[in-house]
């Protein structure tokens, strides 16, 4: 019986370690996609590809909406600072600002307003940086 308990506990630990590494890989992939979507916006602006800009902005917004759930307790990584978990409230607030800024791009893209898109991209970029400077290594 003791051996069985031991095996079950070990399996549980292995599984949560595997899940934690999955969640780290997934959040990194999503952040990379974010950076790709932002990079693409320069060319999309030059081509007046407002639909492309809107799609990229909405993708960033939907990742921002769920990003904090990809940082469960115990999912420490080299890139993530411990302050995420000691100050999850600020982390969450910065994710919200990121989402708001991405939605502002999508709205400006709908309106085909290039000056507003440019402005909103600057704001979005600022929200990436303000979270990174505080919570990312
Ligand atoms: C609320 C906080 C927060 C916001 C907002 C945020 N990031 Fe990050 N980002 C992180 C953290 C934390 C990591 C490190 C994750 C890890 O390594 O486990 C990260 C990692 C990254 C990485 C590296 C991924 C890798 O492969 O290691 C890139 C690229 C990135 N973010 C781009 C962006 C871009 C672009 C934006 C804005 C559109 C953005 N991030 C917004 C917190 C944030």
PDB file of C-alpha atoms and ligand atoms in Angstrom:
ATOM      1  CA  UNK A   1       0.000   0.000   0.000  1.00  0.00           C
ATOM      2  CA  UNK A   2       2.805   2.359   0.925  1.00  0.00           C
ATOM      3  CA  UNK A   3       4.527   1.559  -2.365  1.00  0.00           C
ATOM      4  CA  UNK A   4       1.334   2.263  -4.274  1.00  0.00           C
ATOM      5  CA  UNK A   5       0.899   5.638  -2.559  1.00  0.00           C
ATOM      6  CA  UNK A   6       4.503   6.437  -3.365  1.00  0.00           C
ATOM      7  CA  UNK A   7       3.999   5.560  -7.034  1.00  0.00           C
ATOM      8  CA  UNK A   8       0.832   7.640  -7.256  1.00  0.00           C
ATOM      9  CA  UNK A   9       2.532  10.644  -5.658  1.00  0.00           C
ATOM     10  CA  UNK A  10       5.521  10.323  -8.003  1.00  0.00           C
ATOM     11  CA  UNK A  11       3.298  10.079 -11.057  1.00  0.00           C
ATOM     12  CA  UNK A  12       1.384  13.139  -9.902  1.00  0.00           C
ATOM     13  CA  UNK A  13       4.612  15.106  -9.557  1.00  0.00           C
ATOM     14  CA  UNK A  14       5.808  14.030 -12.978  1.00  0.00           C
ATOM     15  CA  UNK A  15       2.509  14.992 -14.554  1.00  0.00           C
ATOM     16  CA  UNK A  16       2.413  18.450 -13.009  1.00  0.00           C
ATOM     17  CA  UNK A  17       6.006  19.035 -14.094  1.00  0.00           C
ATOM     18  CA  UNK A  18       5.040  18.037 -17.645  1.00  0.00           C
ATOM     19  CA  UNK A  19       1.984  20.301 -17.565  1.00  0.00           C
ATOM     20  CA  UNK A  20       4.068  23.210 -16.285  1.00  0.00           C
ATOM     21  CA  UNK A  21       6.580  22.823 -19.112  1.00  0.00           C
ATOM     22  CA  UNK A  22       3.712  22.656 -21.641  1.00  0.00           C
ATOM     23  CA  UNK A  23       2.232  25.878 -20.367  1.00  0.00           C
ATOM     24  CA  UNK A  24       5.624  27.621 -20.563  1.00  0.00           C
ATOM     25  CA  UNK A  25       6.119  26.418 -24.156  1.00  0.00           C
ATOM     26  CA  UNK A  26       2.608  27.537 -25.071  1.00  0.00           C
ATOM     27  CA  UNK A  27       2.929  31.004 -23.607  1.00  0.00           C
ATOM     28  CA  UNK A  28       6.287  31.496 -25.331  1.00  0.00           C
ATOM     29  CA  UNK A  29       4.761  30.464 -28.662  1.00  0.00           C
ATOM     30  CA  UNK A  30       1.912  32.926 -28.155  1.00  0.00           C
ATOM     31  CA  UNK A  31       4.281  35.775 -27.258  1.00  0.00           C
ATOM     32  CA  UNK A  32       6.348  34.978 -30.358  1.00  0.00           C
ATOM     33  CA  UNK A  33       3.210  35.107 -32.496  1.00  0.00           C
ATOM     34  CA  UNK A  34       2.468  38.491 -30.901  1.00  0.00           C
ATOM     35  CA  UNK A  35       5.842  39.864 -31.877  1.00  0.00           C
ATOM     36  CA  UNK A  36       5.284  38.493 -35.411  1.00  0.00           C
ATOM     37  CA  UNK A  37       1.879  40.155 -35.670  1.00  0.00           C
ATOM     38  CA  UNK A  38       3.351  43.478 -34.563  1.00  0.00           C
ATOM     39  CA  UNK A  39       6.243  43.218 -37.000  1.00  0.00           C
ATOM     40  CA  UNK A  40       3.830  42.485 -39.841  1.00  0.00           C
ATOM     41  CA  UNK A  41       1.955  45.721 -39.148  1.00  0.00           C
ATOM     42  CA  UNK A  42       4.679  47.871 -40.723  1.00  0.00           C
ATOM     43  CA  UNK A  43       4.246  46.225 -44.118  1.00  0.00           C
ATOM     44  CA  UNK A  44       0.463  46.092 -43.719  1.00  0.00           C
ATOM     45  CA  UNK A  45       0.431  49.853 -43.121  1.00  0.00           C
ATOM     46  CA  UNK A  46       2.491  50.435 -46.256  1.00  0.00           C
ATOM     47  CA  UNK A  47       0.017  48.328 -48.278  1.00  0.00           C
ATOM     48  CA  UNK A  48      -3.088  49.829 -46.616  1.00  0.00           C
ATOM     49  CA  UNK A  49      -3.935  46.287 -45.559  1.00  0.00           C
ATOM     50  CA  UNK A  50      -6.422  47.310 -42.864  1.00  0.00           C
ATOM     51  CA  UNK A  51      -7.975  43.840 -42.659  1.00  0.00           C
ATOM     52  CA  UNK A  52      -4.552  42.341 -41.952  1.00  0.00           C
ATOM     53  CA  UNK A  53      -3.836  44.927 -39.268  1.00  0.00           C
ATOM     54  CA  UNK A  54      -7.233  44.286 -37.675  1.00  0.00           C
ATOM     55  CA  UNK A  55      -6.702  40.520 -37.677  1.00  0.00           C
ATOM     56  CA  UNK A  56      -3.257  40.862 -36.092  1.00  0.00           C
ATOM     57  CA  UNK A  57      -4.559  43.274 -33.470  1.00  0.00           C
ATOM     58  CA  UNK A  58      -7.465  40.991 -32.591  1.00  0.00           C
ATOM     59  CA  UNK A  59      -5.102  38.034 -32.253  1.00  0.00           C
ATOM     60  CA  UNK A  60      -2.953  40.055 -29.835  1.00  0.00           C
ATOM     61  CA  UNK A  61      -6.061  41.112 -27.900  1.00  0.00           C
ATOM     62  CA  UNK A  62      -7.365  37.573 -27.547  1.00  0.00           C
ATOM     63  CA  UNK A  63      -3.981  36.351 -26.303  1.00  0.00           C
ATOM     64  CA  UNK A  64      -3.884  39.268 -23.836  1.00  0.00           C
ATOM     65  CA  UNK A  65      -7.315  38.239 -22.543  1.00  0.00           C
ATOM     66  CA  UNK A  66      -6.084  34.788 -21.547  1.00  0.00           C
ATOM     67  CA  UNK A  67      -2.371  35.365 -21.019  1.00  0.00           C
ATOM     68  CA  UNK A  68      -2.515  35.428 -17.210  1.00  0.00           C
ATOM     69  CA  UNK A  69      -4.043  31.928 -17.119  1.00  0.00           C
ATOM     70  CA  UNK A  70      -0.839  30.690 -18.774  1.00  0.00           C
ATOM     71  CA  UNK A  71       1.064  31.726 -15.645  1.00  0.00           C
ATOM     72  CA  UNK A  72      -0.329  29.338 -13.016  1.00  0.00           C
ATOM     73  CA  UNK A  73       1.495  28.958  -9.703  1.00  0.00           C
ATOM     74  CA  UNK A  74       4.421  26.585 -10.188  1.00  0.00           C
ATOM     75  CA  UNK A  75       5.083  27.540 -13.830  1.00  0.00           C
ATOM     76  CA  UNK A  76       8.331  29.372 -13.121  1.00  0.00           C
ATOM     77  CA  UNK A  77      10.668  29.686 -16.080  1.00  0.00           C
ATOM     78  CA  UNK A  78      13.940  31.338 -16.957  1.00  0.00           C
ATOM     79  CA  UNK A  79      12.103  34.154 -18.739  1.00  0.00           C
ATOM     80  CA  UNK A  80       9.479  34.831 -16.070  1.00  0.00           C
ATOM     81  CA  UNK A  81      10.321  36.790 -12.921  1.00  0.00           C
ATOM     82  CA  UNK A  82       9.010  35.639  -9.538  1.00  0.00           C
ATOM     83  CA  UNK A  83       7.334  39.044  -9.133  1.00  0.00           C
ATOM     84  CA  UNK A  84       4.597  37.718 -11.447  1.00  0.00           C
ATOM     85  CA  UNK A  85       3.336  35.535  -8.632  1.00  0.00           C
ATOM     86  CA  UNK A  86       4.076  37.917  -5.767  1.00  0.00           C
ATOM     87  CA  UNK A  87       2.246  40.744  -7.577  1.00  0.00           C
ATOM     88  CA  UNK A  88      -0.240  38.985  -9.825  1.00  0.00           C
ATOM     89  CA  UNK A  89      -2.577  41.975  -9.562  1.00  0.00           C
ATOM     90  CA  UNK A  90      -0.166  44.340 -11.340  1.00  0.00           C
ATOM     91  CA  UNK A  91       0.698  41.624 -13.845  1.00  0.00           C
ATOM     92  CA  UNK A  92      -3.013  41.206 -14.610  1.00  0.00           C
ATOM     93  CA  UNK A  93      -3.537  44.973 -14.904  1.00  0.00           C
ATOM     94  CA  UNK A  94      -0.711  45.214 -17.453  1.00  0.00           C
ATOM     95  CA  UNK A  95      -2.199  42.359 -19.474  1.00  0.00           C
ATOM     96  CA  UNK A  96      -5.493  44.286 -19.477  1.00  0.00           C
ATOM     97  CA  UNK A  97      -3.748  47.438 -20.772  1.00  0.00           C
ATOM     98  CA  UNK A  98      -2.166  45.299 -23.478  1.00  0.00           C
ATOM     99  CA  UNK A  99      -5.605  44.019 -24.490  1.00  0.00           C
ATOM    100  CA  UNK A 100      -7.139  47.538 -24.508  1.00  0.00           C
ATOM    101  CA  UNK A 101      -4.292  48.852 -26.664  1.00  0.00           C
ATOM    102  CA  UNK A 102      -4.645  45.995 -29.161  1.00  0.00           C
ATOM    103  CA  UNK A 103      -8.402  46.588 -29.402  1.00  0.00           C
ATOM    104  CA  UNK A 104      -7.738  50.278 -30.087  1.00  0.00           C
ATOM    105  CA  UNK A 105      -5.636  49.233 -33.101  1.00  0.00           C
ATOM    106  CA  UNK A 106      -8.445  46.997 -34.336  1.00  0.00           C
ATOM    107  CA  UNK A 107     -10.923  49.898 -34.060  1.00  0.00           C
ATOM    108  CA  UNK A 108      -8.592  52.305 -35.873  1.00  0.00           C
ATOM    109  CA  UNK A 109      -8.071  49.653 -38.578  1.00  0.00           C
ATOM    110  CA  UNK A 110     -11.845  49.313 -38.983  1.00  0.00           C
ATOM    111  CA  UNK A 111     -12.006  53.081 -39.463  1.00  0.00           C
ATOM    112  CA  UNK A 112      -9.034  52.896 -41.912  1.00  0.00           C
ATOM    113  CA  UNK A 113      -7.489  55.748 -39.933  1.00  0.00           C
ATOM    114  CA  UNK A 114      -3.741  55.450 -40.464  1.00  0.00           C
ATOM    115  CA  UNK A 115      -2.738  58.181 -38.027  1.00  0.00           C
ATOM    116  CA  UNK A 116      -4.814  56.565 -35.286  1.00  0.00           C
ATOM    117  CA  UNK A 117      -3.407  53.112 -36.122  1.00  0.00           C
ATOM    118  CA  UNK A 118       0.151  54.464 -35.904  1.00  0.00           C
ATOM    119  CA  UNK A 119      -0.605  56.061 -32.556  1.00  0.00           C
ATOM    120  CA  UNK A 120      -2.272  52.907 -31.227  1.00  0.00           C
ATOM    121  CA  UNK A 121       0.671  50.740 -32.315  1.00  0.00           C
ATOM    122  CA  UNK A 122       2.982  53.001 -30.296  1.00  0.00           C
ATOM    123  CA  UNK A 123       0.711  52.635 -27.280  1.00  0.00           C
ATOM    124  CA  UNK A 124       0.584  48.852 -27.692  1.00  0.00           C
ATOM    125  CA  UNK A 125       4.336  48.627 -27.943  1.00  0.00           C
ATOM    126  CA  UNK A 126       4.572  50.615 -24.709  1.00  0.00           C
ATOM    127  CA  UNK A 127       2.340  48.085 -22.923  1.00  0.00           C
ATOM    128  CA  UNK A 128       4.562  45.175 -24.046  1.00  0.00           C
ATOM    129  CA  UNK A 129       7.617  47.004 -22.742  1.00  0.00           C
ATOM    130  CA  UNK A 130       6.111  48.056 -19.439  1.00  0.00           C
ATOM    131  CA  UNK A 131       5.231  44.449 -18.590  1.00  0.00           C
ATOM    132  CA  UNK A 132       8.589  43.109 -19.783  1.00  0.00           C
ATOM    133  CA  UNK A 133      10.629  45.639 -17.833  1.00  0.00           C
ATOM    134  CA  UNK A 134       8.863  44.601 -14.656  1.00  0.00           C
ATOM    135  CA  UNK A 135       8.098  40.904 -15.082  1.00  0.00           C
ATOM    136  CA  UNK A 136      10.293  39.389 -17.788  1.00  0.00           C
ATOM    137  CA  UNK A 137      13.968  38.486 -17.533  1.00  0.00           C
TER     138      UNK A 137
HETATM  139  C1  LIG B   1       1.416  41.352 -18.739  1.00  0.00           C
HETATM  140  C2  LIG B   1       2.769  41.042 -19.138  1.00  0.00           C
HETATM  141  C3  LIG B   1       3.207  40.957 -20.566  1.00  0.00           C
HETATM  142  C4  LIG B   1       2.732  41.654 -21.657  1.00  0.00           C
HETATM  143  C5  LIG B   1       1.628  42.684 -21.702  1.00  0.00           C
HETATM  144  C6  LIG B   1       3.506  41.212 -22.785  1.00  0.00           C
HETATM  145  N1  LIG B   1       4.430  40.288 -22.410  1.00  0.00           N
HETATM  146 FE1  LIG B   1       5.774  39.374 -23.616  1.00  0.00          FE
HETATM  147  N2  LIG B   1       6.377  38.217 -22.061  1.00  0.00           N
HETATM  148  C7  LIG B   1       5.968  38.348 -20.747  1.00  0.00           C
HETATM  149  C8  LIG B   1       6.638  37.376 -19.916  1.00  0.00           C
HETATM  150  C9  LIG B   1       6.462  37.201 -18.408  1.00  0.00           C
HETATM  151  C10 LIG B   1       7.476  36.630 -20.775  1.00  0.00           C
HETATM  152  C11 LIG B   1       8.396  35.466 -20.389  1.00  0.00           C
HETATM  153  C12 LIG B   1       7.639  34.143 -20.466  1.00  0.00           C
HETATM  154  C13 LIG B   1       8.492  32.940 -20.171  1.00  0.00           C
HETATM  155  O1  LIG B   1       9.646  32.889 -20.653  1.00  0.00           O
HETATM  156  O2  LIG B   1       8.025  32.044 -19.453  1.00  0.00           O
HETATM  157  C14 LIG B   1       7.291  37.212 -22.112  1.00  0.00           C
HETATM  158  C15 LIG B   1       7.970  36.774 -23.250  1.00  0.00           C
HETATM  159  C16 LIG B   1       7.902  37.357 -24.483  1.00  0.00           C
HETATM  160  C17 LIG B   1       8.691  36.958 -25.640  1.00  0.00           C
HETATM  161  C18 LIG B   1       9.753  35.852 -25.653  1.00  0.00           C
HETATM  162  C19 LIG B   1       9.121  34.520 -26.001  1.00  0.00           C
HETATM  163  C20 LIG B   1      10.138  33.384 -25.995  1.00  0.00           C
HETATM  164  O3  LIG B   1      10.157  32.608 -26.952  1.00  0.00           O
HETATM  165  O4  LIG B   1      10.908  33.276 -25.016  1.00  0.00           O
HETATM  166  C21 LIG B   1       8.330  37.785 -26.675  1.00  0.00           C
HETATM  167  C22 LIG B   1       8.876  37.773 -28.101  1.00  0.00           C
HETATM  168  C23 LIG B   1       7.299  38.683 -26.183  1.00  0.00           C
HETATM  169  N3  LIG B   1       7.052  38.395 -24.860  1.00  0.00           N
HETATM  170  C24 LIG B   1       6.666  39.636 -26.942  1.00  0.00           C
HETATM  171  C25 LIG B   1       5.629  40.433 -26.473  1.00  0.00           C
HETATM  172  C26 LIG B   1       4.950  41.422 -27.279  1.00  0.00           C
HETATM  173  C27 LIG B   1       5.259  41.748 -28.715  1.00  0.00           C
HETATM  174  C28 LIG B   1       4.010  41.983 -26.469  1.00  0.00           C
HETATM  175  C29 LIG B   1       3.032  43.074 -26.801  1.00  0.00           C
HETATM  176  C30 LIG B   1       2.208  42.942 -27.969  1.00  0.00           C
HETATM  177  C31 LIG B   1       4.108  41.354 -25.159  1.00  0.00           C
HETATM  178  N4  LIG B   1       5.098  40.428 -25.202  1.00  0.00           N
HETATM  179  C32 LIG B   1       3.325  41.692 -24.076  1.00  0.00           C
HETATM  180  C33 LIG B   1       5.050  39.245 -20.273  1.00  0.00           C
HETATM  181  C34 LIG B   1       4.282  40.107 -21.059  1.00  0.00           C
END
